[in-house]
Coordinates of C-alpha atoms in Angstrom, one line a residue:
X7 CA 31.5 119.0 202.9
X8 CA 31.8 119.3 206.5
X9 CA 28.6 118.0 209.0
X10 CA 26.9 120.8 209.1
X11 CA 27.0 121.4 205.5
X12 CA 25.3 117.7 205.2
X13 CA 23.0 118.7 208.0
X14 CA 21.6 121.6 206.4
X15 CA 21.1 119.9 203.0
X16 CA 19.1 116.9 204.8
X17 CA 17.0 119.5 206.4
X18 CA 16.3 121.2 202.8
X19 CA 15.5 117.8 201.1
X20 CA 13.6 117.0 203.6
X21 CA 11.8 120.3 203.7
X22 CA 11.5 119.6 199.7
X23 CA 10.0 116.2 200.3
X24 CA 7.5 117.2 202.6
X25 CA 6.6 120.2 200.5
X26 CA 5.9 117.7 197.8
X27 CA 3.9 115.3 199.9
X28 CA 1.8 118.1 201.2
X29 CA 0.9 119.2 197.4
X30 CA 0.6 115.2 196.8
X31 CA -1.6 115.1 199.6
X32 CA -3.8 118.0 198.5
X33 CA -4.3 117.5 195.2
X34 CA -5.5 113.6 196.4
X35 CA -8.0 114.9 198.6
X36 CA -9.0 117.5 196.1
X37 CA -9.1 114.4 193.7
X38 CA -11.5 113.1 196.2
X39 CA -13.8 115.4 196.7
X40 CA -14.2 115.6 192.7
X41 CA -14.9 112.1 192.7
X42 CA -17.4 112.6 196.0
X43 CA -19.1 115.8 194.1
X44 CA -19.4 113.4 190.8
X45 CA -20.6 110.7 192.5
X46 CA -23.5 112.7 194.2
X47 CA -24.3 114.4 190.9
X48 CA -24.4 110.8 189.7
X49 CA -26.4 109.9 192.1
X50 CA -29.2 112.8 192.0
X51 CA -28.8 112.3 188.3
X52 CA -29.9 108.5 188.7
X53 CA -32.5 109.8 191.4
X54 CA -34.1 112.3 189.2
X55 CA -34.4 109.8 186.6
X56 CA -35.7 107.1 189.1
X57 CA -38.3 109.4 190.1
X58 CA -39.3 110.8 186.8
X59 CA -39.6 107.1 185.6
X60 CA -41.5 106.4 188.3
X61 CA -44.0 109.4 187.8
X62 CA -43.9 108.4 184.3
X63 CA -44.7 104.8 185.1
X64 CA -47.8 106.2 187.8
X65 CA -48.8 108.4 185.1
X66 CA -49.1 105.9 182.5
X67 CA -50.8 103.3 185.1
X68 CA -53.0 105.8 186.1
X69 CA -54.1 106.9 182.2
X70 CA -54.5 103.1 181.8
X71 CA -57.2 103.0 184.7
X72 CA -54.9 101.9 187.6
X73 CA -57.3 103.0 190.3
X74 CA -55.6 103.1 193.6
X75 CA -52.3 105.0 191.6
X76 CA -55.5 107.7 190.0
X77 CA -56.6 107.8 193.4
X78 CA -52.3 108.3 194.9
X79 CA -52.9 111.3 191.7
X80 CA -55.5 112.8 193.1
X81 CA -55.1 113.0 196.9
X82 CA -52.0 114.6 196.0
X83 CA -52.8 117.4 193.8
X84 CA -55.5 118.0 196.1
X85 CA -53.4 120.2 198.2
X86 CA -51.9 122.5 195.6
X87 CA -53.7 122.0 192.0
X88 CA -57.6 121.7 192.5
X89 CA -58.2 121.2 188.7
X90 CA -55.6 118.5 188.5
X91 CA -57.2 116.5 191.4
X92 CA -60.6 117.4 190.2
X93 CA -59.2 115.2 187.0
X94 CA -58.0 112.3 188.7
X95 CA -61.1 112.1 190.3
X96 CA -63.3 112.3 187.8
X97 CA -61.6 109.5 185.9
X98 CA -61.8 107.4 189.2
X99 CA -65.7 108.3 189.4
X100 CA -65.9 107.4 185.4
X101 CA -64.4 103.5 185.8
X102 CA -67.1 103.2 188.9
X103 CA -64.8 104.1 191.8
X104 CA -67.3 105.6 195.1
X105 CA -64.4 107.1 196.3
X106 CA -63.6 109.0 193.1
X107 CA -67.3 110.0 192.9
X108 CA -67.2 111.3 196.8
X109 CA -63.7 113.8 195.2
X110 CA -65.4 114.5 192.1
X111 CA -68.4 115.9 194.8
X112 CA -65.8 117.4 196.9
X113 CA -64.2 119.5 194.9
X114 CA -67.2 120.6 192.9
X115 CA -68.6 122.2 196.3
X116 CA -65.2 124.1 196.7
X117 CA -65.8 126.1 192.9
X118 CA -69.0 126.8 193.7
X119 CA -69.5 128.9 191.2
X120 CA -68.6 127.0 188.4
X121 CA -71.9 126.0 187.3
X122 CA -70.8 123.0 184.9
X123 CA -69.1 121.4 187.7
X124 CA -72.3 121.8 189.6
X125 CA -74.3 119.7 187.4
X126 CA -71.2 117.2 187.0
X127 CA -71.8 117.3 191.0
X128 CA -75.1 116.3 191.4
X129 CA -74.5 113.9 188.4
X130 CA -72.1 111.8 190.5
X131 CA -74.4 112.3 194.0
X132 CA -77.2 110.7 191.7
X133 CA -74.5 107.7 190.9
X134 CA -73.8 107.7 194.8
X135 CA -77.2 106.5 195.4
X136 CA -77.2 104.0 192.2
X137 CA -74.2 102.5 193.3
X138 CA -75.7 102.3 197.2
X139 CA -78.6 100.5 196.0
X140 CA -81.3 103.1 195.1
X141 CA -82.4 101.7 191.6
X142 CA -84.6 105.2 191.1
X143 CA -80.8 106.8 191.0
X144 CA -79.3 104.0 188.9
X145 CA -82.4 104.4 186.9
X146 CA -81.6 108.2 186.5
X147 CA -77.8 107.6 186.3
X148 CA -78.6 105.9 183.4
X149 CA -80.7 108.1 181.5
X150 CA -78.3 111.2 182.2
X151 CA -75.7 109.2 180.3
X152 CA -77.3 108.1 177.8
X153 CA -78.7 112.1 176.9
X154 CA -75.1 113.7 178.3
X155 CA -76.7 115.4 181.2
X156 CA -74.3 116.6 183.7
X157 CA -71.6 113.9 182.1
X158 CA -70.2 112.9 179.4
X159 CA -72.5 111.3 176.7
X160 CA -72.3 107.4 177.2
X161 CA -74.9 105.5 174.9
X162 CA -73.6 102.1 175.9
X163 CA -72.8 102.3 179.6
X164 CA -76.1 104.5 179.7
X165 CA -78.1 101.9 178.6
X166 CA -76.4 99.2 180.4
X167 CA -77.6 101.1 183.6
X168 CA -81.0 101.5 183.0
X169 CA -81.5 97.4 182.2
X170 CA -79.8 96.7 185.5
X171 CA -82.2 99.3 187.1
X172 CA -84.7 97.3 184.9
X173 CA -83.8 94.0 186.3
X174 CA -83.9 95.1 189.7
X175 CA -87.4 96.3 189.6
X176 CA -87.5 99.4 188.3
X177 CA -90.5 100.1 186.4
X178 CA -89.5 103.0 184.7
X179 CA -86.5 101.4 183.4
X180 CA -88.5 98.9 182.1
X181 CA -90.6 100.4 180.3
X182 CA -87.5 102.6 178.8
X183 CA -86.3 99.2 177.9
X184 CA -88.7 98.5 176.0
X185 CA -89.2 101.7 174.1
X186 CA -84.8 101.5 173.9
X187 CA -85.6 98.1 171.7
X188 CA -88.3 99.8 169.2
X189 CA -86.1 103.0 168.9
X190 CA -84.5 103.5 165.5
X191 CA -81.3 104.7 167.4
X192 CA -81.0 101.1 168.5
X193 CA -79.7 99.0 165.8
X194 CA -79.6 95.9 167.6
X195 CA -83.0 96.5 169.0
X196 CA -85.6 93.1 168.7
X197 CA -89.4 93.9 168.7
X198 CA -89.7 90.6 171.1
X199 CA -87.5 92.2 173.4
X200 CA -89.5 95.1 173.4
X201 CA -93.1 93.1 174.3
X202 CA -90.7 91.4 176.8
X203 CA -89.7 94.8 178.8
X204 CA -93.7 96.1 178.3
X205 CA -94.7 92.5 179.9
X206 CA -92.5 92.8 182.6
X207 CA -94.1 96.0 183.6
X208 CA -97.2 95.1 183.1
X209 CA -96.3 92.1 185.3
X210 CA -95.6 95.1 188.2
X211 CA -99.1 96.2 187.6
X212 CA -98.2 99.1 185.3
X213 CA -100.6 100.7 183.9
X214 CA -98.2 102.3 180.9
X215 CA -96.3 98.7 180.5
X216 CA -100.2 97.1 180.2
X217 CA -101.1 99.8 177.6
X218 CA -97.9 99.0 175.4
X219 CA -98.5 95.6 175.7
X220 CA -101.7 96.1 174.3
X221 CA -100.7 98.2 171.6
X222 CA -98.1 95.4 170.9
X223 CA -100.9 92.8 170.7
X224 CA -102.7 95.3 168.7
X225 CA -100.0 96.1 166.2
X226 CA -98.0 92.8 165.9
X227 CA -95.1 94.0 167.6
X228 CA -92.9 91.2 168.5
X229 CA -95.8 89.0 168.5
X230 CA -98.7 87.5 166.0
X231 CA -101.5 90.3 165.7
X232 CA -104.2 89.5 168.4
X233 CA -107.5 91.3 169.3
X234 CA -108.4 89.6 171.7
X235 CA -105.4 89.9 174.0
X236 CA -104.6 93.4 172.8
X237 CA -107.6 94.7 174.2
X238 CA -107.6 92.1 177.1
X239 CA -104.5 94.4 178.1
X240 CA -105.7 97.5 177.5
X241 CA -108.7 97.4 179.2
X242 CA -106.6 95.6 182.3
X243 CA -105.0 99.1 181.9
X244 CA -108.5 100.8 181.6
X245 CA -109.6 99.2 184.8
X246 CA -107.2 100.7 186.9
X247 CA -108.9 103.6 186.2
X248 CA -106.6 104.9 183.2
X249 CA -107.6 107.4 181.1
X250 CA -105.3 106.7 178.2
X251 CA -106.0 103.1 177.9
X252 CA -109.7 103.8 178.2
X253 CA -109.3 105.6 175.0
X254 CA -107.1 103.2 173.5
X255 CA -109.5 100.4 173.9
X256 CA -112.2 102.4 172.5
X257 CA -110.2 103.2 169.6
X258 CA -109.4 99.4 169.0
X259 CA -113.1 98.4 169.4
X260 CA -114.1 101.3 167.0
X261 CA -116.2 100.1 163.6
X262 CA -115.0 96.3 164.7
X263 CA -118.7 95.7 164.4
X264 CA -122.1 97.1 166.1
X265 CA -121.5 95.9 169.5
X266 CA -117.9 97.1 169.1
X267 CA -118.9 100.6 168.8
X268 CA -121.1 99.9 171.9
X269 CA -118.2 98.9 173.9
X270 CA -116.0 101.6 172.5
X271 CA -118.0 104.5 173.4
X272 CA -118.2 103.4 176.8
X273 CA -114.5 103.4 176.8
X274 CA -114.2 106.6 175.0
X275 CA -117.0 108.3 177.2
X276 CA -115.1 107.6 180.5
X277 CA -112.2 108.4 179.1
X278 CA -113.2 111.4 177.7
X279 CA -115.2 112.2 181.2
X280 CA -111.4 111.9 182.8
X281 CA -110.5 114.9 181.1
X282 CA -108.4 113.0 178.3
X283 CA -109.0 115.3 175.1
X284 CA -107.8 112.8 172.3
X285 CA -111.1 110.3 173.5
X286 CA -113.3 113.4 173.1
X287 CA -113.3 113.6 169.0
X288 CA -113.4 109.4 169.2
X289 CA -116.5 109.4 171.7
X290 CA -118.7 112.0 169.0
X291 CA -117.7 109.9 165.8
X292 CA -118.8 107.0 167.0
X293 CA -122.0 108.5 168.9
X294 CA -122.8 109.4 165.6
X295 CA -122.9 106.2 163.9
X296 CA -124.6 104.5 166.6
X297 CA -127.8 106.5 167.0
X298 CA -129.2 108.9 170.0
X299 CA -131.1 106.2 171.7
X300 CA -128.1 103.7 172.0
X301 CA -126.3 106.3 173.4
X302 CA -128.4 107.7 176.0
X303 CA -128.4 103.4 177.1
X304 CA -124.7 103.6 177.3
X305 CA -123.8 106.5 178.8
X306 CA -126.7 105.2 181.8
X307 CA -124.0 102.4 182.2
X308 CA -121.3 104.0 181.9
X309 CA -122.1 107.1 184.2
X310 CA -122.0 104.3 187.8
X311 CA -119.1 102.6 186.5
X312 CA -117.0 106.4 186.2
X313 CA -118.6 106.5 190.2
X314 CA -117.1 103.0 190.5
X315 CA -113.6 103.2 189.2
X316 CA -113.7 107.1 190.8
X317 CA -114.1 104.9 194.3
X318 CA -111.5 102.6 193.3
X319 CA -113.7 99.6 194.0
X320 CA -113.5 97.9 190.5
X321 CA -112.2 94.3 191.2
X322 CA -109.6 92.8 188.6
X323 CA -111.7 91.5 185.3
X324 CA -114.8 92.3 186.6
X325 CA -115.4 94.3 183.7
X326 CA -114.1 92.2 181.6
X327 CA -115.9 89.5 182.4
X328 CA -118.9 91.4 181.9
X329 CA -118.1 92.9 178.6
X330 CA -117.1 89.1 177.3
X331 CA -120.5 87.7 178.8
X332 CA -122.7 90.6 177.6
X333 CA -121.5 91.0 174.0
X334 CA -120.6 87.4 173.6
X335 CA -116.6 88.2 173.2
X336 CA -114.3 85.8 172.6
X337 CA -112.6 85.6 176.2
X338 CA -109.0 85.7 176.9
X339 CA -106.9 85.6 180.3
X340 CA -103.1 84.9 180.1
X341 CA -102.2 81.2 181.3
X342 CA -99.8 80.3 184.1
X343 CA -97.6 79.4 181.5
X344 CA -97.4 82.3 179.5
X345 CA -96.8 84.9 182.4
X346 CA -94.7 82.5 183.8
X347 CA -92.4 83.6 181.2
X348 CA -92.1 86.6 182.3
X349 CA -91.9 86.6 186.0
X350 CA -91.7 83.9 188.5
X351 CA -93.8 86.3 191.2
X352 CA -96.2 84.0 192.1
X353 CA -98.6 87.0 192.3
X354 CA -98.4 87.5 189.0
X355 CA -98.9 83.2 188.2
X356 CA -103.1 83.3 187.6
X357 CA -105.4 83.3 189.6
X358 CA -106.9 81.5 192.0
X359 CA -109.9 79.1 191.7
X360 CA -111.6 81.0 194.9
X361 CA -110.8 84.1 193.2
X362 CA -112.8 83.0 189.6
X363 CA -115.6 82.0 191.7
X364 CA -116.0 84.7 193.4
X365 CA -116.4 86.9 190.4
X366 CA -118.6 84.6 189.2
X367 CA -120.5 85.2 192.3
X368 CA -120.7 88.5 191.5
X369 CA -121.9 88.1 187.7
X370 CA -124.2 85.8 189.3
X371 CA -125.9 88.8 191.8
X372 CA -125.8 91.3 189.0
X373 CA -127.7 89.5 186.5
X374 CA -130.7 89.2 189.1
X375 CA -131.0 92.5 189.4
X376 CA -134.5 94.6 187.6
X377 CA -133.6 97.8 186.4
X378 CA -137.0 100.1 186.2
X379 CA -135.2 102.0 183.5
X380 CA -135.1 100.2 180.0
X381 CA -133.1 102.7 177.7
X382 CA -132.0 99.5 175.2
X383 CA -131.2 95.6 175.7
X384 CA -127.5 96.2 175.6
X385 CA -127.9 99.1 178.2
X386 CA -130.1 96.5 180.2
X387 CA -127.7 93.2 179.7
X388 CA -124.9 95.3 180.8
X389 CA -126.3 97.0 183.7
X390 CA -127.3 93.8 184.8
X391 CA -123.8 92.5 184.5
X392 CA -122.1 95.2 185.8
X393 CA -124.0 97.1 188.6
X394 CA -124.7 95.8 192.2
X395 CA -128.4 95.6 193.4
X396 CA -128.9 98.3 195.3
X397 CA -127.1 100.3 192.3
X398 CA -129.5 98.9 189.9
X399 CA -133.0 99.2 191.9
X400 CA -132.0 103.1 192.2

């Protein structure tokens, strides 16, 4: 084979080879790119899983009551899904979150128009103000779950609620409280805790928590069955100017004897005069039994003292005091120690020495007075007693 012969075949081989390394060389980086385009989809695949685990795992934190992940939930279906966020919220709101309540609020005012959500709304603005302090709202908060109003029915954080609002001060709690512990819904409920509530708001100078204490006295209700201190609290009650407790005291005293009927149809008689009807039918029945001429006495002492309690001027136990001295009553006031287990207000601890004295004082200047009307002894003992001296003389 001459040169050029060999020449020419080194050129084809070598032609050849490079034909074959070029193919070589793309099928490699073809090769390559597979493997790139694999290992991306690998990649997003593992991604997308990592992220769906993730939302899985938020979501699971945030159905297990995760706050700050229910809150991550909300803020960010707040921009597209309203409902969803109005969700999160609401479950934020629902473990006590403010900031939960504030969204529930929010996006209540943007449906407008959805009246459901605008009771849930002013449900949580209510909590707002329990949460901030205002025992009134926790008070109300309370009572809204316990009857479903505006919320979802919730007897046991309801209840909780209102005896915090309770413990704080709130009267109306207390008395609730009370009632709560007598109610047959309440199967743990304890008659002593009930007098306990009543006693508390009685403590607070209510005139409803005196009346129930009363009536517990009265009835035996968590305590031993007591006269003497169930009307020693109602007519606490009755001096306050109360209506109700006027009429309950009158009830209590009621065919006790002949000078119970006395005092009771001075009870019912003002009570009656303060427009409560149930003391009307009470005040006749025992006029009745007691005569014409008794009554025309009583109601003569009875008329000033409806001017007296009308001007608000009726001192603590003055009456008291003179119904006890007139008609020889067994006398009752609650010792240091037993209010003291209610409250340690040391306004509510007794009172004071110059304080009994100067009622006495009082009894003292009323029993010197000369009434020139006589209508009976008891209207005469009890005017003296009760009326001041220019009162009397007139």
């Amino acid at each position: 084979m001459s040169s050029m012969g060999i020449a020419i075949a080194a050129t084809g081989l070598s032609l050849v080879l490079i034909f074959v390394w070029m193919i070589s060389l793309s099928m490699r980086k073809q090769r390559i790119e597979s493997e790139r385009k694999a290992r991306e989809q690998a990649y997003r695949r593992a991604m997308q899983k990592a992220r769906e685990q993730e939302r899985q795992d938020r979501l699971f934190k945030a159905e297990t009551g995760h706050i700050p992940t229910i809150l991550f939930l909300a803020k960010e279906a707040e921009r597209e899904n309203a409902k969803q966020a109005l969700y999160w919220y609401d479950k934020a709101a629902k473990l006590d979150n403010v900031t939960g309540m504030y969204g529930v609020v929010r996006m209540s005012e943007r449906m407008r128009e959805d009246v459901v959500l605008k009771e849930q709304a002013n449900f949580w603005r209510t909590a707002i103000s329990g949460m901030e302090g205002d025992v009134e709202a926790k008070f109300a908060t309370g009572k809204a779950l316990v009857f479903g109003r505006g919320t979802e029915q919730n007897l046991t954080k309801g209840v909780q609620l209102i005896e915090a609002a309770a413990n704080e001060g709130c009267i109306a709690a207390m008395l609730y409280m009370g009632e709560w512990q007598l109610s047959p819904e309440n199967l743990s409920g304890h008659s002593a805790d009930a007098l306990y509530w009543f006693m508390k708001a009685a403590e607070q100078d209510s005139a409803d928590g005196k009346i129930q204490v009363g009536l517990c006295h009265l009835n035996g209700v968590g305590t031993e069955m007591s006269m003497v201190k169930g009307c020693y609290w109602l007519e606490r009650a009755a001096e306050s100017g109360n209506a109700e407790a006027m009429c309950h005291a009158g009830e209590a005293w009621k065919d006790t004897s002949k000078t119970g009927n006395a005092i009771a149809y001075i009870w019912l008689f003002l009570s009656a005069n303060l427009g409560y009807e149930p003391a009307r039918a009470l005040r006749d029945e025992v006029a009745g039994n007691i005569g014409v001429d008794v009554v025309v006495g009583l109601q003569s002492i009875a008329k000033p003292l409806q001017r007296k309690l009308a001007s608000g001027m009726v001192k603590k136990h003055s009456i008291i005091r003179a119904l006890n001295k007139v008609y020889k009553r067994d006398s009752y006031f609650p010792s240091t120690e037993e209010l003291s287990e209610f409250s340690n207000d040391a306004h509510h601890q007794g009172e004071s020495i110059l304080e009994l004295e100067s009622e006495s004082n009082m009894m003292d200047s009323f029993e010197q007075a000369e009434p020139t009307r006589q209508p009976s002894k008891e209207a005469l003992d009890f005017t003296q007693n009760f009326l001041s001296p220019q009162q009397s003389t007139k």
